[in-house]
Amino acid sequence: MALLEQLNKRYATKKFDASKKIAPKDLSALLEAVRLSASSYGLQAYKVVVVEDATIRKQLRAVAWDQSQITDASQLLVFAFESDFDEKGVDRFVQNIAETRKVDASTLSGYSDMMKGTLKRPKEEINIWLARQPYIALGFGLVAAAGLNIDTCPMEGFDPDQFDEILGLKSKGLKSVVLLAVGYRSAEDDYQHLAKVRRSNEEFFITI
Ligand SMILES: Cc1cc2nc3c(=O)[nH]c(=O)nc-3n(C[C@H](O)[C@H](O)[C@H](O)COP(=O)(O)O)c2cc1C
């Protein structure tokens, strides 16, 4: 299927078929697409928690407006940024580049200094920047899932503090920002039949 056809077919799934699980091969491909996301500087200062446990998902649903996607999707991905990301994180990243590309870490000192300079901005500003990054990975996940014929629902309708508590993210310095429920639509989900509502090209694009 061509990309645009896939993107027209995808929709924010409200009712998943709880009996359908994503095959391990397809789930791996989807997670790999998320991991391949672009991020500022390439830092990837966030984690993706793959929640499968039914008991935990029941608890999560209770603090996510009782949305059924939380429990009925095949998996629930929780995107959480590293709220205590600091210069040590930059050093680990630089080390990873050096090892992956077989270059001496000292050749990357300019890049390292630039990233550390960014981290000197006010903490509030840094956290806004860090919290944006997982949304790019979310986008990669949405598009990749459409290509794999996997249905999804991106979700912000949840209590991040409660999620962090239930998933033990607080102690890891992680803050959840957005979710991606992944699985297969229920035949009873009426939303799949609705026409896409989008701004017109004229309203959406500005060509200068
Ligand atoms: C960041 C984000 C958060 C969203 N949160 C929810 C949510 O909590 N629950 C829900 O059912 N849909 C949620 N949606 C889905 C949107 O309502 C949906 O993408 C939008 O209406 C466009 O429809 P479509 O995705 O079906 O084309 C969210 C979408 C995004 C991008």
Short mmCIF file of C-alpha atoms and ligand atoms in Angstrom, two decimals:
data_model
loop_
_atom_site.label_atom_id
_atom_site.label_comp_id
_atom_site.label_asym_id
_atom_site.label_seq_id
_atom_site.Cartn_x
_atom_site.Cartn_y
_atom_site.Cartn_z
CA MET A 1 0.00 0.00 0.00
CA ALA A 2 1.32 3.44 -0.82
CA LEU A 3 2.22 5.67 2.10
CA LEU A 4 -0.63 8.15 1.68
CA GLU A 5 -3.15 5.34 1.44
CA GLN A 6 -1.80 3.91 4.71
CA LEU A 7 -2.00 7.30 6.38
CA ASN A 8 -5.59 7.75 5.26
CA LYS A 9 -6.49 4.32 6.58
CA ARG A 10 -4.98 4.95 10.01
CA TYR A 11 -7.09 6.63 12.64
CA ALA A 12 -6.98 7.16 16.37
CA THR A 13 -8.48 3.84 17.39
CA LYS A 14 -11.01 4.11 20.21
CA LYS A 15 -11.89 0.42 20.53
CA PHE A 16 -9.23 -2.25 20.16
CA ASP A 17 -9.96 -5.95 19.73
CA ALA A 18 -8.52 -7.22 23.01
CA SER A 19 -8.20 -10.76 21.61
CA LYS A 20 -5.71 -9.73 18.90
CA LYS A 21 -2.01 -9.52 19.72
CA ILE A 22 0.70 -8.09 17.50
CA ALA A 23 3.07 -10.80 16.20
CA PRO A 24 6.56 -10.48 17.77
CA LYS A 25 8.14 -9.77 14.37
CA ASP A 26 5.79 -6.86 13.68
CA LEU A 27 6.15 -5.49 17.20
CA SER A 28 9.94 -5.58 16.84
CA ALA A 29 9.71 -3.70 13.53
CA LEU A 30 7.47 -1.08 15.09
CA LEU A 31 9.72 -0.60 18.12
CA GLU A 32 12.75 -0.38 15.85
CA ALA A 33 11.07 2.40 13.85
CA VAL A 34 10.47 4.27 17.13
CA ARG A 35 14.12 3.76 18.14
CA LEU A 36 15.25 5.12 14.77
CA SER A 37 13.46 8.41 15.38
CA ALA A 38 15.35 11.63 14.96
CA SER A 39 16.01 13.58 18.16
CA SER A 40 17.74 16.87 19.01
CA TYR A 41 21.50 16.29 18.62
CA GLY A 42 20.63 12.54 18.53
CA LEU A 43 20.57 12.46 22.32
CA GLN A 44 17.41 10.34 22.72
CA ALA A 45 17.01 11.53 26.30
CA TYR A 46 13.87 9.50 26.84
CA LYS A 47 12.72 5.90 27.24
CA VAL A 48 9.85 3.96 25.80
CA VAL A 49 8.17 1.66 28.30
CA VAL A 50 6.35 -1.26 26.69
CA VAL A 51 3.51 -2.20 29.03
CA GLU A 52 2.00 -5.64 28.57
CA ASP A 53 1.03 -6.60 32.13
CA ALA A 54 -2.78 -6.76 32.42
CA THR A 55 -2.93 -5.89 36.12
CA ILE A 56 -0.78 -2.80 35.72
CA ARG A 57 -2.75 -1.71 32.69
CA LYS A 58 -5.97 -1.88 34.73
CA GLN A 59 -4.41 0.48 37.26
CA LEU A 60 -3.24 2.78 34.46
CA ARG A 61 -6.68 2.85 32.87
CA ALA A 62 -8.15 4.11 36.14
CA VAL A 63 -5.94 7.21 35.90
CA ALA A 64 -6.48 7.70 32.15
CA TRP A 65 -10.14 8.67 32.05
CA ASP A 66 -11.08 4.98 31.90
CA GLN A 67 -10.09 4.88 28.23
CA SER A 68 -10.42 1.29 27.03
CA GLN A 69 -7.39 1.53 24.71
CA ILE A 70 -5.16 1.33 27.79
CA THR A 71 -6.22 -2.23 28.59
CA ASP A 72 -7.47 -3.54 25.24
CA ALA A 73 -4.61 -2.66 22.91
CA SER A 74 -2.02 -5.37 22.32
CA GLN A 75 0.65 -3.21 24.02
CA LEU A 76 0.76 0.23 25.55
CA LEU A 77 3.86 2.29 24.86
CA VAL A 78 4.64 5.00 27.42
CA PHE A 79 7.04 7.71 26.27
CA ALA A 80 8.92 9.27 29.19
CA PHE A 81 11.70 11.84 29.10
CA GLU A 82 14.74 11.88 31.38
CA SER A 83 13.99 14.86 33.62
CA ASP A 84 17.44 14.73 35.22
CA PHE A 85 19.34 14.53 31.94
CA ASP A 86 22.69 16.25 32.44
CA GLU A 87 26.29 16.46 31.21
CA LYS A 88 26.89 12.82 32.11
CA GLY A 89 24.21 11.90 29.58
CA VAL A 90 26.06 13.93 26.96
CA ASP A 91 29.29 12.09 27.83
CA ARG A 92 27.56 8.71 27.43
CA PHE A 93 26.21 9.81 24.04
CA VAL A 94 29.61 11.02 22.87
CA GLN A 95 31.10 7.69 23.96
CA ASN A 96 28.44 5.87 21.96
CA ILE A 97 29.25 7.93 18.83
CA ALA A 98 32.96 7.29 19.29
CA GLU A 99 32.46 3.52 19.62
CA THR A 100 29.85 3.24 16.87
CA ARG A 101 31.81 5.31 14.35
CA LYS A 102 35.23 4.20 15.54
CA VAL A 103 36.54 7.68 16.14
CA ASP A 104 38.40 9.12 19.11
CA ALA A 105 36.04 10.82 21.60
CA SER A 106 38.44 13.79 21.72
CA THR A 107 37.51 14.64 18.11
CA LEU A 108 33.95 15.20 19.32
CA SER A 109 34.78 17.75 22.02
CA GLY A 110 33.31 20.69 20.06
CA TYR A 111 30.02 18.84 19.58
CA SER A 112 30.05 17.80 23.23
CA ASP A 113 30.60 21.39 24.39
CA MET A 114 27.76 22.61 22.19
CA MET A 115 25.35 20.08 23.74
CA LYS A 116 26.55 20.91 27.25
CA GLY A 117 26.04 24.59 26.44
CA THR A 118 22.40 23.86 25.59
CA LEU A 119 21.98 22.19 28.98
CA LYS A 120 23.00 25.43 30.72
CA ARG A 121 19.69 27.05 29.83
CA PRO A 122 17.11 27.39 32.65
CA LYS A 123 15.86 23.98 33.87
CA GLU A 124 12.27 24.80 32.98
CA GLU A 125 13.27 25.53 29.38
CA ILE A 126 15.37 22.36 29.22
CA ASN A 127 12.49 20.21 30.41
CA ILE A 128 10.15 21.66 27.79
CA TRP A 129 12.77 20.84 25.16
CA LEU A 130 13.31 17.33 26.55
CA ALA A 131 9.56 16.68 26.76
CA ARG A 132 9.13 17.50 23.06
CA GLN A 133 11.55 14.87 21.87
CA PRO A 134 9.41 11.77 22.49
CA TYR A 135 6.66 13.28 20.33
CA ILE A 136 8.90 12.87 17.30
CA ALA A 137 9.32 9.19 18.13
CA LEU A 138 5.57 9.00 18.59
CA GLY A 139 5.19 10.27 15.02
CA PHE A 140 7.62 7.68 13.74
CA GLY A 141 5.58 5.04 15.56
CA LEU A 142 2.29 6.24 14.11
CA VAL A 143 3.58 6.15 10.54
CA ALA A 144 5.47 2.88 10.94
CA ALA A 145 2.45 1.19 12.50
CA ALA A 146 0.27 2.29 9.59
CA GLY A 147 2.77 0.65 7.23
CA LEU A 148 2.67 -2.56 9.26
CA ASN A 149 -1.14 -2.57 9.31
CA ILE A 150 -1.09 -2.06 13.07
CA ASP A 151 -3.71 0.23 14.57
CA THR A 152 -2.78 2.90 17.07
CA CYS A 153 -4.07 5.58 19.36
CA PRO A 154 -1.76 8.40 20.46
CA MET A 155 -2.88 9.52 23.91
CA GLU A 156 -2.34 12.43 26.23
CA GLY A 157 -5.50 11.80 28.22
CA PHE A 158 -3.84 10.42 31.33
CA ASP A 159 -2.40 11.59 34.63
CA PRO A 160 1.39 11.61 34.12
CA ASP A 161 2.20 11.78 37.84
CA GLN A 162 0.07 8.73 38.59
CA PHE A 163 1.52 6.87 35.62
CA ASP A 164 5.04 7.63 36.84
CA GLU A 165 4.10 6.33 40.28
CA ILE A 166 2.46 3.11 39.05
CA LEU A 167 5.25 2.33 36.57
CA GLY A 168 8.05 3.17 39.00
CA LEU A 169 9.35 5.88 36.67
CA LYS A 170 9.80 8.55 39.37
CA SER A 171 12.73 6.75 40.99
CA LYS A 172 14.35 6.48 37.55
CA GLY A 173 14.07 10.24 36.92
CA LEU A 174 11.58 9.66 34.11
CA LYS A 175 8.46 11.70 33.37
CA SER A 176 5.80 10.27 31.08
CA VAL A 177 4.44 12.66 28.46
CA VAL A 178 2.53 10.71 25.83
CA LEU A 179 1.24 7.19 25.12
CA LEU A 180 0.82 5.04 22.05
CA ALA A 181 -1.68 2.22 22.28
CA VAL A 182 -0.92 -0.36 19.56
CA GLY A 183 -2.96 -3.33 18.37
CA TYR A 184 -5.89 -4.05 16.10
CA ARG A 185 -9.17 -2.21 15.75
CA SER A 186 -12.41 -3.77 16.92
CA ALA A 187 -14.98 -4.26 14.15
CA GLU A 188 -17.32 -2.36 16.49
CA ASP A 189 -15.21 0.81 16.53
CA ASP A 190 -17.41 3.27 14.65
CA TYR A 191 -14.58 5.78 14.36
CA GLN A 192 -12.94 3.71 11.61
CA HIS A 193 -15.78 4.67 9.26
CA LEU A 194 -15.53 8.43 9.78
CA ALA A 195 -14.06 10.68 7.10
CA LYS A 196 -10.77 12.36 7.98
CA VAL A 197 -11.17 15.94 9.12
CA ARG A 198 -8.18 18.12 8.23
CA ARG A 199 -7.56 21.74 7.33
CA SER A 200 -7.52 22.40 3.61
CA ASN A 201 -4.16 22.92 1.89
CA GLU A 202 -4.97 26.65 1.66
CA GLU A 203 -5.59 26.86 5.37
CA PHE A 204 -2.66 24.66 6.32
CA PHE A 205 0.30 25.60 4.15
CA ILE A 206 1.97 28.96 3.73
CA THR A 207 4.23 29.16 0.75
CA ILE A 208 6.67 32.05 0.88
C1 LIG B 1 -0.70 14.07 21.29
C2 LIG B 1 -2.04 13.44 21.06
C3 LIG B 1 -2.83 13.10 22.14
C4 LIG B 1 -4.05 12.45 21.94
N1 LIG B 1 -4.78 12.01 23.02
C5 LIG B 1 -5.86 11.22 22.81
C6 LIG B 1 -6.50 10.57 23.89
O1 LIG B 1 -6.12 10.69 25.05
N2 LIG B 1 -7.56 9.77 23.61
C7 LIG B 1 -8.02 9.56 22.35
O2 LIG B 1 -8.97 8.79 22.17
N3 LIG B 1 -7.42 10.16 21.29
C8 LIG B 1 -6.35 10.97 21.49
N4 LIG B 1 -5.71 11.55 20.42
C9 LIG B 1 -6.20 11.30 19.05
C10 LIG B 1 -6.72 12.56 18.33
O3 LIG B 1 -7.95 12.94 18.85
C11 LIG B 1 -6.79 12.24 16.83
O4 LIG B 1 -5.49 11.95 16.36
C12 LIG B 1 -7.39 13.41 16.04
O5 LIG B 1 -8.72 13.59 16.38
C13 LIG B 1 -7.26 13.18 14.53
O6 LIG B 1 -7.94 12.01 14.15
P1 LIG B 1 -7.24 10.76 13.45
O7 LIG B 1 -5.95 10.52 14.19
O8 LIG B 1 -8.21 9.63 13.67
O9 LIG B 1 -7.01 11.08 12.03
C14 LIG B 1 -4.51 12.21 20.60
C15 LIG B 1 -3.69 12.60 19.53
C16 LIG B 1 -2.47 13.18 19.74
C17 LIG B 1 -1.59 13.50 18.55
#
